XYZ file of C-alpha atoms in Angstrom:
459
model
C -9.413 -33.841 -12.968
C -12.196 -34.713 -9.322
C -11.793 -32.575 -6.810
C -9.682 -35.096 -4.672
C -7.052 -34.770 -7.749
C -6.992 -30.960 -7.353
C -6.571 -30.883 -3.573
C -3.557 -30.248 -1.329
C -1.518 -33.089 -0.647
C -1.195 -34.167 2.944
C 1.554 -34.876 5.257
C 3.089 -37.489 3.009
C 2.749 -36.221 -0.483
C 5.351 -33.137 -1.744
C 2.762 -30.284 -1.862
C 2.471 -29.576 1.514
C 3.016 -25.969 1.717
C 4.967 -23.253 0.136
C 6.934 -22.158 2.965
C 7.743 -18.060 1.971
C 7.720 -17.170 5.516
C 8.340 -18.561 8.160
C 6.134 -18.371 10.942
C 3.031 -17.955 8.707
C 0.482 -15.368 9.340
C -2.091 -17.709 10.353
C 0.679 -18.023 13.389
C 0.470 -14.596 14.335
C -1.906 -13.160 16.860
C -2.315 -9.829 18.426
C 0.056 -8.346 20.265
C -2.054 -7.215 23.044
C -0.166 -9.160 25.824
C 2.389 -5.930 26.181
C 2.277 -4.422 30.085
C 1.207 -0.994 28.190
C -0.715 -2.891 25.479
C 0.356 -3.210 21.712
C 4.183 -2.763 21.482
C 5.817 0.998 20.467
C 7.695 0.526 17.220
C 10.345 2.634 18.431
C 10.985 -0.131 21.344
C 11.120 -2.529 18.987
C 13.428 -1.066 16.879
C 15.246 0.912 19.392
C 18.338 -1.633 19.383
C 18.284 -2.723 15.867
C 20.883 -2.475 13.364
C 19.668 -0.516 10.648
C 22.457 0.196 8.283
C 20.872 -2.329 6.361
C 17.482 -2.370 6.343
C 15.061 -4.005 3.442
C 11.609 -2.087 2.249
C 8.528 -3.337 1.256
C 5.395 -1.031 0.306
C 1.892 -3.020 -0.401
C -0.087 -2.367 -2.953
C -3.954 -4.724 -2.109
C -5.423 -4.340 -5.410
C -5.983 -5.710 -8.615
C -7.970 -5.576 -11.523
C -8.830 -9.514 -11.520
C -7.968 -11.908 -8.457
C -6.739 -15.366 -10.538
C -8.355 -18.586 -9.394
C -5.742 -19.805 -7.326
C -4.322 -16.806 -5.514
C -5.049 -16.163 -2.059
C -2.775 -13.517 -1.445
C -3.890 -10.421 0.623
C -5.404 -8.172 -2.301
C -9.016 -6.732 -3.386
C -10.248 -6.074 -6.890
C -11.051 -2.965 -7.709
C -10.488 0.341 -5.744
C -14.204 2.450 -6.280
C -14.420 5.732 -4.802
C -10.842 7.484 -5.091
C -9.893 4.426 -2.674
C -6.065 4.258 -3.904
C -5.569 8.052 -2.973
C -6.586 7.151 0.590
C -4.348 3.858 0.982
C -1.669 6.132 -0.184
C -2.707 9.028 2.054
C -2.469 6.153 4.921
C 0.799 4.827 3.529
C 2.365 8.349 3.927
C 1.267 8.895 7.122
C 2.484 4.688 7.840
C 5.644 5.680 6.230
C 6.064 8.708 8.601
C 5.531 6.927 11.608
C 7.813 4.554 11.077
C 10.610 6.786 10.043
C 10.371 8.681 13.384
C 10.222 5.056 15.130
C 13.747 4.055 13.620
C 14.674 7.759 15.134
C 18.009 9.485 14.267
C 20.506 8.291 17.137
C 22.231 5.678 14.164
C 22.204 6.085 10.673
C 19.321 4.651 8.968
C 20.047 2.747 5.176
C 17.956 0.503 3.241
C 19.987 -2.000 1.219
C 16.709 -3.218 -0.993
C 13.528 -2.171 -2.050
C 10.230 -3.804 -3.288
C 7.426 -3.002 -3.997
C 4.424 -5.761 -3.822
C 0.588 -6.973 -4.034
C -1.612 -6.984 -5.005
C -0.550 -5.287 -8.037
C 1.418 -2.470 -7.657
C 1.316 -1.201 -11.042
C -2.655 -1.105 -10.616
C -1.760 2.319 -9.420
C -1.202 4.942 -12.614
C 1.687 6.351 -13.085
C 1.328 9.098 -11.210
C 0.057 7.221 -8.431
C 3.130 5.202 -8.536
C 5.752 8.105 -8.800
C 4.085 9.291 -5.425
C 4.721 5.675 -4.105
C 7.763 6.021 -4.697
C 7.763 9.532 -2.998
C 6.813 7.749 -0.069
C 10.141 5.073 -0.039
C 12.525 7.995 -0.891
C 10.962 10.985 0.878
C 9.454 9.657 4.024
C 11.612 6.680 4.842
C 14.940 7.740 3.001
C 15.355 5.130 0.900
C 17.646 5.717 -2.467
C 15.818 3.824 -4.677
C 18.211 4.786 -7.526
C 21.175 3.393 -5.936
C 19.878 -0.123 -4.690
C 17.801 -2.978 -5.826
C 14.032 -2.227 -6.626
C 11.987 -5.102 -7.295
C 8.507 -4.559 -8.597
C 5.455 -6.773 -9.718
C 3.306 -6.017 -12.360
C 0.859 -7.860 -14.404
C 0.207 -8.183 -18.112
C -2.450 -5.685 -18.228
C -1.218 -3.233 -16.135
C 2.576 -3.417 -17.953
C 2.243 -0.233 -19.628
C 4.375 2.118 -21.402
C 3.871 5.025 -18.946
C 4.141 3.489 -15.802
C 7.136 1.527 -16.758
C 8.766 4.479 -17.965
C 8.046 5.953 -14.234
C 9.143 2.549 -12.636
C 12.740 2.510 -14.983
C 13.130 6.445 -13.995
C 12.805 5.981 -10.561
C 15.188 3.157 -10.431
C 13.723 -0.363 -10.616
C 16.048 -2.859 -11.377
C 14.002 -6.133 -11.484
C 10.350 -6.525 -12.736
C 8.388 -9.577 -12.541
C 5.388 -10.496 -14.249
C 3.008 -13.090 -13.382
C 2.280 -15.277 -16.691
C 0.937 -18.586 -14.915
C 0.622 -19.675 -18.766
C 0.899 -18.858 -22.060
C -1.845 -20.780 -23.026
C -4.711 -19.456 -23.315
C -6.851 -22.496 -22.301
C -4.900 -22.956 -19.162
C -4.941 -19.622 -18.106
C -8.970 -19.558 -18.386
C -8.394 -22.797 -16.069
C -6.272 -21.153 -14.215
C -9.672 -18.674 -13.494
C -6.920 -15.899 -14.904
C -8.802 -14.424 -18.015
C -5.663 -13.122 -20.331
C -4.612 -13.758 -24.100
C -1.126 -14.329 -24.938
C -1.224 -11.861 -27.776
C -1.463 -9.493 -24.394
C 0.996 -10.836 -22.223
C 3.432 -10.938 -25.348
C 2.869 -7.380 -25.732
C 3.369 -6.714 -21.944
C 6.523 -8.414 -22.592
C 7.974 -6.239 -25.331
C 7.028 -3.446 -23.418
C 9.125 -4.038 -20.490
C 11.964 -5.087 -22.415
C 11.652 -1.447 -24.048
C 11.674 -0.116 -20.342
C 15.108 -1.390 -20.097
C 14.770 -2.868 -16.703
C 18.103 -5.367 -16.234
C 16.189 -8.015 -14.901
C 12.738 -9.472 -16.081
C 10.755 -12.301 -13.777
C 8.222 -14.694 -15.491
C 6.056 -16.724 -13.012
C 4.678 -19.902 -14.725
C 2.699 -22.241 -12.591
C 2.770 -25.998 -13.244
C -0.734 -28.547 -12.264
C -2.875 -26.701 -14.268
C -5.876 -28.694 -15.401
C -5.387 -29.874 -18.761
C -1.350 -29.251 -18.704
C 0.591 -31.607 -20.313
C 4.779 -32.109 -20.653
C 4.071 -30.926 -24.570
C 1.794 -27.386 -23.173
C 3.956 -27.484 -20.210
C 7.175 -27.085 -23.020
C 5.896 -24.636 -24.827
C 4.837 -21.980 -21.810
C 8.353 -22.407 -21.152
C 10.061 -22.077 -24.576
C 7.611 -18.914 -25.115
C 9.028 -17.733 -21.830
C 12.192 -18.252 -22.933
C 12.249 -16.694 -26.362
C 12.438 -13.478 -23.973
C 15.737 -14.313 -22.576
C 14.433 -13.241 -18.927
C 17.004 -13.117 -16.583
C 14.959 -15.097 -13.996
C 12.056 -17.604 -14.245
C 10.238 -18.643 -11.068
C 8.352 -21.868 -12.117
C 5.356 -22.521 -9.198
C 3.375 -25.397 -8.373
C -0.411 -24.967 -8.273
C -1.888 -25.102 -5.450
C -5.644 -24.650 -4.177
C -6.278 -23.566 -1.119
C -9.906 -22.479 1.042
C -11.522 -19.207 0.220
C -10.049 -18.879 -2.864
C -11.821 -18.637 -6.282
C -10.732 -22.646 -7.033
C -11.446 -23.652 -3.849
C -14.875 -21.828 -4.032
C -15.529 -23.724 -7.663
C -15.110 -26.906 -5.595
C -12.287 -27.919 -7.262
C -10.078 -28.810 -4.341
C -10.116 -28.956 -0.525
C -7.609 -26.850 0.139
C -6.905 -28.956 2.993
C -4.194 -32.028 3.772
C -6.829 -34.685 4.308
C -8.047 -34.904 0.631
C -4.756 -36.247 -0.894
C -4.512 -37.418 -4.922
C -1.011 -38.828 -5.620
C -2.263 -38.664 -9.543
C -1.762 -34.927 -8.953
C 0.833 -34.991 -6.822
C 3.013 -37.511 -9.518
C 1.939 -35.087 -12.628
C 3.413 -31.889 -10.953
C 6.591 -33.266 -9.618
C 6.761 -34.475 -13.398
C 6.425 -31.001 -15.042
C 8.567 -30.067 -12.315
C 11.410 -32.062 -13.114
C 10.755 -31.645 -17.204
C 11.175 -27.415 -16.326
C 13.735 -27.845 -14.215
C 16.017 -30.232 -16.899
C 15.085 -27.276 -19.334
C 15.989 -24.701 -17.956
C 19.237 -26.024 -16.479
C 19.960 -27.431 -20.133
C 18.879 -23.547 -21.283
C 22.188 -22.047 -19.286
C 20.130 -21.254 -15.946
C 21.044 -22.043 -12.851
C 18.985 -23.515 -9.590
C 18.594 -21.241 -7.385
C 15.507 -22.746 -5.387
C 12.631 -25.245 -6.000
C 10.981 -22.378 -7.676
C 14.144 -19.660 -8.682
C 15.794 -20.187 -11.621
C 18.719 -17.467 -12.565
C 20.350 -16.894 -16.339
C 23.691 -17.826 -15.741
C 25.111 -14.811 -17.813
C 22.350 -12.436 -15.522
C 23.188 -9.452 -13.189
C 22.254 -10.612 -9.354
C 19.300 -7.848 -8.692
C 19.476 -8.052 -5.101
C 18.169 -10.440 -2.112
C 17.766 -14.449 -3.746
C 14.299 -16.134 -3.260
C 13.052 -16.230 0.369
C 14.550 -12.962 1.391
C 11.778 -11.823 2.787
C 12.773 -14.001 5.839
C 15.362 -11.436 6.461
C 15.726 -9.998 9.714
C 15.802 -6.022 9.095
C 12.654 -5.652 6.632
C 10.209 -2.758 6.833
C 7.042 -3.233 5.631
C 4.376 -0.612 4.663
C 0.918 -1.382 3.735
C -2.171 -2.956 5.705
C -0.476 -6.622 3.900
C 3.177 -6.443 4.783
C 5.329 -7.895 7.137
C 8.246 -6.160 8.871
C 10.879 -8.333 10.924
C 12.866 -7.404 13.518
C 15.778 -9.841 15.233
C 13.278 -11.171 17.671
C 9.619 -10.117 16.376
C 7.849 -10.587 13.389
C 4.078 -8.320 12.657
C 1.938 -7.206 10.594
C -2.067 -6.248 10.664
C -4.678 -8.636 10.428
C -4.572 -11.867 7.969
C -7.442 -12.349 5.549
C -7.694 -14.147 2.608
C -11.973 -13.624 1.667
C -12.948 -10.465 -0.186
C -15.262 -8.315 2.262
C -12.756 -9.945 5.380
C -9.992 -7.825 3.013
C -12.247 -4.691 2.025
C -12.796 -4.469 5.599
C -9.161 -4.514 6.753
C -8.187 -2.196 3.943
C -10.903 0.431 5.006
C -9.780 0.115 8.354
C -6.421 0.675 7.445
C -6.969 4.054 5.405
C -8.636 5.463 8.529
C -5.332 4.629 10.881
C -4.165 8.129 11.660
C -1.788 6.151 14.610
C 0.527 4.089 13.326
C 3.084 4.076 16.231
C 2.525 0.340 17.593
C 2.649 -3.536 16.251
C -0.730 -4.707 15.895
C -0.640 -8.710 15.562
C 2.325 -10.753 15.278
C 4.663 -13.251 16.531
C 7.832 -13.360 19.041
C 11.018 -15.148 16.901
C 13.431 -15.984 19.239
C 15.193 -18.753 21.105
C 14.185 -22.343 19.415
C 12.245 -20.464 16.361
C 15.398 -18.097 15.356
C 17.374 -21.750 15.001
C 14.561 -23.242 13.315
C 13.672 -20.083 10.680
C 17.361 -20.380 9.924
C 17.770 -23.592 9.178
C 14.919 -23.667 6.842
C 15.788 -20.530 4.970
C 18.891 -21.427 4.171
C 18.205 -25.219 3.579
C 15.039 -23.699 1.021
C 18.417 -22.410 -1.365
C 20.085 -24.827 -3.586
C 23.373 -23.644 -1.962
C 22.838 -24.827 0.959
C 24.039 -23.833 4.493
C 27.584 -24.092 6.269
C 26.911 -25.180 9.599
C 30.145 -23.435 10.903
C 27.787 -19.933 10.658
C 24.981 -21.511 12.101
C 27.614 -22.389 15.276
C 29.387 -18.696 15.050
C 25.648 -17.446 15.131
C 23.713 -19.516 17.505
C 27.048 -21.330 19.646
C 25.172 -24.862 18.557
C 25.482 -27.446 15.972
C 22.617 -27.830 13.694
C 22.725 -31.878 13.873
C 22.337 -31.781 17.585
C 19.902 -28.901 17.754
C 17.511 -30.901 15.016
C 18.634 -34.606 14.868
C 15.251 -35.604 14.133
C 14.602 -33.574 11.313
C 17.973 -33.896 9.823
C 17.757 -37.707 9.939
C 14.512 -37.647 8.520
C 15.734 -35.699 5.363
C 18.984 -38.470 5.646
C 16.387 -41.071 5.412
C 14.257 -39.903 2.475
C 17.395 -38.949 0.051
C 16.566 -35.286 0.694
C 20.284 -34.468 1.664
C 23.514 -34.294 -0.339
C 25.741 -36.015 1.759
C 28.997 -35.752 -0.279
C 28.660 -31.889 0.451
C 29.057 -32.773 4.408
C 30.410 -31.458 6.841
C 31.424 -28.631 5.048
C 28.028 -27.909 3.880
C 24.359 -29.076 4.689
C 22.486 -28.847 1.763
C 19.413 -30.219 -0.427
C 20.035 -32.996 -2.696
C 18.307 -32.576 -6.295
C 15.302 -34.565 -4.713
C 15.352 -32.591 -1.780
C 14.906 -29.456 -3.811
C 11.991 -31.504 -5.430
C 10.164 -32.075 -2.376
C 11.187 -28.364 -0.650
C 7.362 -28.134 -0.139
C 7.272 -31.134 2.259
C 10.397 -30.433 3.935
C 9.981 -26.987 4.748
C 6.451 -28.101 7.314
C 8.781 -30.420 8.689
C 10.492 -27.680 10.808
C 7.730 -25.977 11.575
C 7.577 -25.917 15.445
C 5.382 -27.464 17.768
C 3.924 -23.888 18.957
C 3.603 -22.655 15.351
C 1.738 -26.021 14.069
C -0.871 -25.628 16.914
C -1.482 -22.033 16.419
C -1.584 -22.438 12.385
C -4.247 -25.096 12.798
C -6.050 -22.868 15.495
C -6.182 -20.075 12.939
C -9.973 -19.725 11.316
C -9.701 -19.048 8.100
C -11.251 -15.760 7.143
């Protein structure tokens, strides 16, 4: 496969962008425009509901950093560096708590724990994590959904056992492939004797729901090695399967091999036809397997237990997020710290972050209000395969979705990507709108996130 046939597609192909969050960090700039500077968390939160808050603590390392990821994570963590994110995650953690103040009662309704890696930490390391969610912010980690990511490697016996005491109720493992030539394409260097292994050990955790992330586009993937990463998958009976299209995008270690531009200029429709082929051959599987559609990329056993939030809930207003990589959300703000996706640009932000001792202010991030609360709710909701009733969008915002976005909405008309025998009663994705969710979702971007996106320099 050229370069060309490994790039991102551009504005007309259906790889545009995987749209998890909406505005992107690359839309996000310093909040320094405050009359006395960088916002106070407690301002921001000060008339919040927060009987319902969601949690996410960031773990930035792992042991290898796959070919294709550009997630905000470091390999490695030399010199006792995971005791001092921690030691800046407690004091985070405390911050934050005292922001949200006592005047209302404070709950957390979810949990999750991300990377990174999380379960690069050792066991012990991760017990005190979870310290940190239950003893610092309150959470009851025991009584609500706890999502955690782990790898193959770092899936073991004790640190599941800590993860299944302290309550997790969902664990997902990225697999990418269980083939081992593809995952050495992949630049992900793991044997499926290992990941099988990982496998058996969390099922002997007896955590209710198991994840496996497989990624479709690999080089040298066919229908036939496409089939059987998914029936190997599937021999585990895992309550959910996320199924991901590869992508390669700038700074990352693909991108660096010069396999792919990263960019929407440098379009192959080759590629572009051979993913939304494996696409459709996982998705007929699985649905023919007794799993249902929950997304483009979710797919839920039919017979599973629901383990909290469905895909894209980290758009939800209400999120808390620890760690020098996670978002929080507010009704009308959205912030984080600074955006990196190169190595030393993330070892730098990291070390900066385990010397915070102030953690009482947003540092960059990006007003959501007005035109962009419409517009983030239309596309989360149009992202699920259930669709949206536009009779909540009018009790929510006092508007009609077809006369707030005509354009968009008879763009998606136009190109099939609506089921029209659910209208009026519901606005929702058609099977080939679910296809081409990675084209649609850019579509809504708006015109003030588009031109700060392409302002961003990547870093």
């Amino acid at each position: 496969m050229t370069a060309t046939a490994r790039a991102t597609a551009n504005s007309t192909g259906p790889y545009r962008s995987y749209v998890y969050a909406y505005p992107h960090k690359t839309a996000y700039r310093p909040l320094d425009g405050h009359p006395a500077g960088r916002p106070l968390l407690s301002e921001l939160w000060a008339a919040e509901r927060k009987d319902a808050l969601s949690l996410y603590l960031h773990i930035p390392f792992c042991e290898v950093r796959c070919g294709f990821c550009n997630l905000f994570t470091r390999i490695g963590a030399p010199d006792e560096l995971t005791t001092r994110y921690l030691d800046a995650l407690d004091r985070q953690a405390t911050a934050v708590r005292d922001a949200l103040g006592d005047g209302e009662p404070v709950r957390f309704a979810a949990a999750a724990f991300g990377g990174g890696t999380p379960t690069f930490l050792t066991a012990g390391e991760l017990e005190r994590l979870c310290d940190i969610a239950e003893k610092r912010m309150g959470a009851d980690l025991r009584s609500v959904p706890l999502s955690v990511e782990t790898s193959p490697s770092t899936a073991t016996a004790d640190r599941l056992s800590v993860l299944a005491d302290r309550g997790t109720t969902r664990i997902s493992i990225g697999v990418q492939s269980f083939v081992d030539a593809e995952a050495r394409a992949a630049v992900r260097p793991q044997h499926r004797s290992e990941v099988e292994a990982a496998l058996g050990r969390i099922r002997d955790a007896r955590i209710p729901v198991l994840n496996i992330d497989l990624i479709y586009g690999i080089e040298g993937q066919t229908e036939a090695s496409w089939r059987t990463s998914l029936d190997a998958a599937l021999a585990w009976r895992p309550e959910e399967l996320y199924l991901y299209p590869l992508y390669v995008r700038p700074l990352t270690g693909l991108g660096r091999l010069g396999t792919g531009s990263g960019g929407p200029e440098d379009p192959d429709p080759a590629w572009d036809e051979q993913r939304l082929r494996l696409y459709r051959a996982g998705r007929d599987h699985l649905l023919a397997q007794g799993y249902e559609q929950v997304s483009m990329r979710m797919f839920r056993r039919a017979d599973a237990p629901r383990s909290g939030p469905d895909d894209y809930a980290c758009q939800t207003d209400g999120m808390i997020g620890l760690g020098c990589g996670a978002r929080s959300y507010t009704s009308s703000l959205h912030y984080s710290f600074d955006y990196a996706v190169e190595m030393r640009e993330i070892r730098g932000i990291i070390d900066g972050f385990t010397t915070t001792g102030d953690f009482s202010r947003a540092e960059v991030g990006r007003y959501v209000d007005g035109d962009e609360a419409r517009r983030r709710h239309l596309l989360q909701s149009l992202l699920q395969a259930e669709g949206m009733r536009p009779a909540e969008y009018r009790e929510r915002f006092g508007t009609d979705p077809y006369d707030d976005f005509p354009a968009e909405l008879a763009l998606f008309t136009a190109r099939g990507w609506l089921d029209e025998e659910a209208r009026p009663v519901l606005l929702r994705l058609s099977p080939e709108g679910l296809a081409h969710s990675d084209a649609l979702g850019p579509e809504l971007f708006s015109p003030g996130v588009r031109a700060a996106m392409a302002a961003y320099e990547a870093k």
